[in-house]
CSV table of C-alpha atoms in Angstrom, one decimal:
chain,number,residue,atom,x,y,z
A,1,UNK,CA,-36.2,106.4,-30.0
A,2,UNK,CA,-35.8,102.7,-29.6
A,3,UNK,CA,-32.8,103.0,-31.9
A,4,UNK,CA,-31.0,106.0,-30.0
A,5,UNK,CA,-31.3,104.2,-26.9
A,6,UNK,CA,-29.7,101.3,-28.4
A,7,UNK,CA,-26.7,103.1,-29.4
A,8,UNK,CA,-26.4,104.7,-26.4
A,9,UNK,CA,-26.8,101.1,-24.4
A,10,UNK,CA,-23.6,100.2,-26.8
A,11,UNK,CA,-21.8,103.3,-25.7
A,12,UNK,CA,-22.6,102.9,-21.8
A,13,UNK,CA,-21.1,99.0,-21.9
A,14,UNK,CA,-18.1,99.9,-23.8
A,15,UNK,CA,-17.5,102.5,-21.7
A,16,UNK,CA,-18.4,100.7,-18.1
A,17,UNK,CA,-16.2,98.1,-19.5
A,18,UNK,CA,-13.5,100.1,-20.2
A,19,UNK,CA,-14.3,102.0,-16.6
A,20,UNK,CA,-14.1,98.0,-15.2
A,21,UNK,CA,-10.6,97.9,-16.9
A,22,UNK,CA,-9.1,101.1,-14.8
A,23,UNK,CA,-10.6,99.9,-11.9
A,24,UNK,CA,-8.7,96.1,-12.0
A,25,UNK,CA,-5.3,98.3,-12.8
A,26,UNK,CA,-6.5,100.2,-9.5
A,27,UNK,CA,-7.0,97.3,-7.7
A,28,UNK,CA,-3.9,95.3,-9.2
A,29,UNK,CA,-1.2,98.3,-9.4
A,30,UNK,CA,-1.8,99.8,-6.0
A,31,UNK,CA,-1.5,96.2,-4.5
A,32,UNK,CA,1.6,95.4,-6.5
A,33,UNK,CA,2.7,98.7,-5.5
A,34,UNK,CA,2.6,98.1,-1.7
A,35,UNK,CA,3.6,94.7,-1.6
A,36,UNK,CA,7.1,96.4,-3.9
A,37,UNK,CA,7.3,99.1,-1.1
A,38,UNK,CA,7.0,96.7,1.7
A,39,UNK,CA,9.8,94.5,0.3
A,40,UNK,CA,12.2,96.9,-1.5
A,41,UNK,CA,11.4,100.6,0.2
A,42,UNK,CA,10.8,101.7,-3.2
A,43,UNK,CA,7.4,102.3,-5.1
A,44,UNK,CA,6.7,101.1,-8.8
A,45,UNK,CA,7.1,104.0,-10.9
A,46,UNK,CA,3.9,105.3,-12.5
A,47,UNK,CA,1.5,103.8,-10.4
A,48,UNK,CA,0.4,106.7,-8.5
A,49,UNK,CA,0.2,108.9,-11.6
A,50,UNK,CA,-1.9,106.3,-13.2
A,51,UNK,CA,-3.8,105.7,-10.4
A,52,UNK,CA,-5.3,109.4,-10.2
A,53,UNK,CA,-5.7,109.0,-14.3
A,54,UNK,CA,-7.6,105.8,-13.6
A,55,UNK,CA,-10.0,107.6,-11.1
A,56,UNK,CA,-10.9,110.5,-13.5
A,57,UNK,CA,-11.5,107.5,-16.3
A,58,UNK,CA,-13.4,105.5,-13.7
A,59,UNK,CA,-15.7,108.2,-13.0
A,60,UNK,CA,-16.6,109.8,-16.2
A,61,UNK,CA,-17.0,106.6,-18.4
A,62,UNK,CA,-18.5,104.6,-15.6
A,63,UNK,CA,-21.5,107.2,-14.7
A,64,UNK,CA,-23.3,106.8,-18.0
A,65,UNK,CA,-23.2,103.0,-17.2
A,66,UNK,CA,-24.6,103.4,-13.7
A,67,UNK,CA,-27.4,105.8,-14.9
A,68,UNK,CA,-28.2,102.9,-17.7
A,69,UNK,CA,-29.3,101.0,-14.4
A,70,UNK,CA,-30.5,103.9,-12.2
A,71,UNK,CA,-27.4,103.0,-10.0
A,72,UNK,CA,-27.2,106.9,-8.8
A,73,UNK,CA,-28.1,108.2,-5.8
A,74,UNK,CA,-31.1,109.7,-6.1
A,75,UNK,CA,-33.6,111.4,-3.5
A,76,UNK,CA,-37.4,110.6,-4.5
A,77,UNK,CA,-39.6,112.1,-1.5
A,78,UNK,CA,-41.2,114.4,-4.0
A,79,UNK,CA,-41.3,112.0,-7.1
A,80,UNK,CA,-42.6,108.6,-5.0
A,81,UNK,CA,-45.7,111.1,-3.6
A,82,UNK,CA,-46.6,112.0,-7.6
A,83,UNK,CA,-48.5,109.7,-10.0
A,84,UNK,CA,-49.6,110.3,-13.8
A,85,UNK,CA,-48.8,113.5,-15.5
A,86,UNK,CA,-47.7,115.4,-12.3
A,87,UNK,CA,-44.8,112.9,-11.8
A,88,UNK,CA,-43.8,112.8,-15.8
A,89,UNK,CA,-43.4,116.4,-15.7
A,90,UNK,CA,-41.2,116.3,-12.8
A,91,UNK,CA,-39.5,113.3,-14.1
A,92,UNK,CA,-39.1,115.4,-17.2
A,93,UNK,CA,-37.7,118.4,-15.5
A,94,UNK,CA,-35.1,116.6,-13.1
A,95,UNK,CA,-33.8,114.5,-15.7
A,96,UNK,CA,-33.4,118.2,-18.1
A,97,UNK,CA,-31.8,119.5,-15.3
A,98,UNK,CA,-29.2,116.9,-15.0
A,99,UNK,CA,-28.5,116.6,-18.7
A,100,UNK,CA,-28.0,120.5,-18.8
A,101,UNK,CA,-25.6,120.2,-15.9
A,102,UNK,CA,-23.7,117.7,-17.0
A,103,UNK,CA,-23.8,120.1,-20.9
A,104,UNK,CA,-22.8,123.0,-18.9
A,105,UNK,CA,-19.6,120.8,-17.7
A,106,UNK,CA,-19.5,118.8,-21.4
A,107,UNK,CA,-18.4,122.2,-23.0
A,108,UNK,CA,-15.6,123.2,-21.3
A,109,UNK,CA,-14.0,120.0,-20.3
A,110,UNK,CA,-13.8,119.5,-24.5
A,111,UNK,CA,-12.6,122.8,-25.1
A,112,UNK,CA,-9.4,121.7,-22.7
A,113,UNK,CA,-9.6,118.3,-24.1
A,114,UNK,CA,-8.6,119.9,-27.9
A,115,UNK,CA,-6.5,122.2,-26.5
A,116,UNK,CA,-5.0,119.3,-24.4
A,117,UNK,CA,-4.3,117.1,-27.2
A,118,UNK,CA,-3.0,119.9,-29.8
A,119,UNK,CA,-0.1,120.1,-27.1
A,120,UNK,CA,0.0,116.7,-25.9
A,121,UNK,CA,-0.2,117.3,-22.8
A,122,UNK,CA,1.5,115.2,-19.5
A,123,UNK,CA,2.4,115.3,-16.0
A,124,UNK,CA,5.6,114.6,-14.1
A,125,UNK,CA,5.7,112.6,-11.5
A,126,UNK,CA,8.2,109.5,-10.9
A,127,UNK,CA,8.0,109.4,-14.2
A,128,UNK,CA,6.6,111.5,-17.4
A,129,UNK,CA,2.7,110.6,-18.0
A,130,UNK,CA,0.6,111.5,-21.1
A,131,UNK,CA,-2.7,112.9,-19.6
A,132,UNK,CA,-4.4,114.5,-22.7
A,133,UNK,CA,-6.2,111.0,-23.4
A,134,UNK,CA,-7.9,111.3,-19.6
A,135,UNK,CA,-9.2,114.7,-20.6
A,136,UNK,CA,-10.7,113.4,-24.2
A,137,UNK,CA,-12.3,110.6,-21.8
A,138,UNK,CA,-14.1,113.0,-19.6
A,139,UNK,CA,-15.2,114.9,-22.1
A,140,UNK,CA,-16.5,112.2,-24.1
A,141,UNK,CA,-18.2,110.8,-21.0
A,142,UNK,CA,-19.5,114.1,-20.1
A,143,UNK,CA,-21.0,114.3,-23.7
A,144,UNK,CA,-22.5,111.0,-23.8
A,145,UNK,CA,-24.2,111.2,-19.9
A,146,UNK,CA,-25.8,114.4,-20.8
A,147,UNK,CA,-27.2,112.7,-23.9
A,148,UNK,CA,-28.9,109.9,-22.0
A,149,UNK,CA,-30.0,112.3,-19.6
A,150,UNK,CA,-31.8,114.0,-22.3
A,151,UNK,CA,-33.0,111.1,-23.6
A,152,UNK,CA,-34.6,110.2,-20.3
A,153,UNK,CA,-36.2,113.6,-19.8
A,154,UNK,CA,-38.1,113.0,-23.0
A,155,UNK,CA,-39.0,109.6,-22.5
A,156,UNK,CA,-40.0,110.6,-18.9
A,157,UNK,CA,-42.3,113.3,-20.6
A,158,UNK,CA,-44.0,110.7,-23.1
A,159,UNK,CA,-44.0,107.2,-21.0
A,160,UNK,CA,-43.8,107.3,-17.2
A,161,UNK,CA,-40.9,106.2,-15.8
A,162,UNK,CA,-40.1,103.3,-14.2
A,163,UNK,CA,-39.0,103.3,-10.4
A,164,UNK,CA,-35.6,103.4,-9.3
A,165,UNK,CA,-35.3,99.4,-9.2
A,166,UNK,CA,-36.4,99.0,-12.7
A,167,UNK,CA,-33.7,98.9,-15.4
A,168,UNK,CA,-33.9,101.4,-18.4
A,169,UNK,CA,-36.4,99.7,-20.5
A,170,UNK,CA,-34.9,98.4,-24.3
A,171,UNK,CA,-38.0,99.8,-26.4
């Protein structure tokens, strides 16, 4: 178990830092981008396609880092009121449910991810943007959230879990 959660520790920085990166290039482009439309009329072109690519990129790879911390919003009026087994097994159950949710959405977004990439798919806009690596991202994040989900339903099952301000334990 200890080793799993490692990996998936690994996984969940890469991917937060590569989240990090899309949101500077949000940050950076769409200010560039004003300050170019304020002084020559014109936008930069590409910026708002790869803004809405960075969004998709931010969200997907960046969830599995914020559950890492217990960063999500999460309502605990039930879960605060339960102690000892009561409270694993809900633990347990919540935490399936999310990891079977995020499955249920894992399957199909990799289905159009292959399908995506056997066609190499793009959008036009100001300019012509390949979008088939954005879909292999969600999927991959999808994949990878609904694993640590998983994982914390079992480990909610076997060790009670911390509260919502306490990190994910490393062993």
């Amino acid at each position: 178990m200890r080793t799993i959660k490692s990996i998936l520790k690994l996984v969940s920085n890469v991917f937060g830092v590569v989240a990090m990166a899309f949101l500077a290039f949000l940050m950076f482009g769409i200010t560039a981008d004003v300050i170019a439309r304020a002084l020559t009329g014109d936008p930069i072109s590409g910026v708002f396609e790869m803004s809405e690519l960075s969004l998709v990129m931010i969200v997907f790879l960046g969830a599995m880092w914020g559950q890492q911390d217990r960063a999500h919003i999460r309502v605990n009026v039930l879960s605060n009121r339960l102690t000892g087994l009561p409270h694993r097994i809900a633990m347990t159950f919540a935490w399936g449910c999310g990891a079977l949710a995020l499955l249920m959405l894992a399957w199909p977004a990799t289905q159009d991810a292959i399908y995506s990439v056997s066609i190499w798919e793009f959008r036009w806009g100001y300019i012509q943007i390949p979008i088939w690596w954005t879909k292999v991202g969600l999927a991959a994040g999808l994949w990878f959230a609904a694993v640590q989900m998983a994982l914390h339903a079992v480990s909610a099952l076997i060790e009670d879990e911390p509260d919502a301000t306490t990190p994910w334990p490393e062993g």
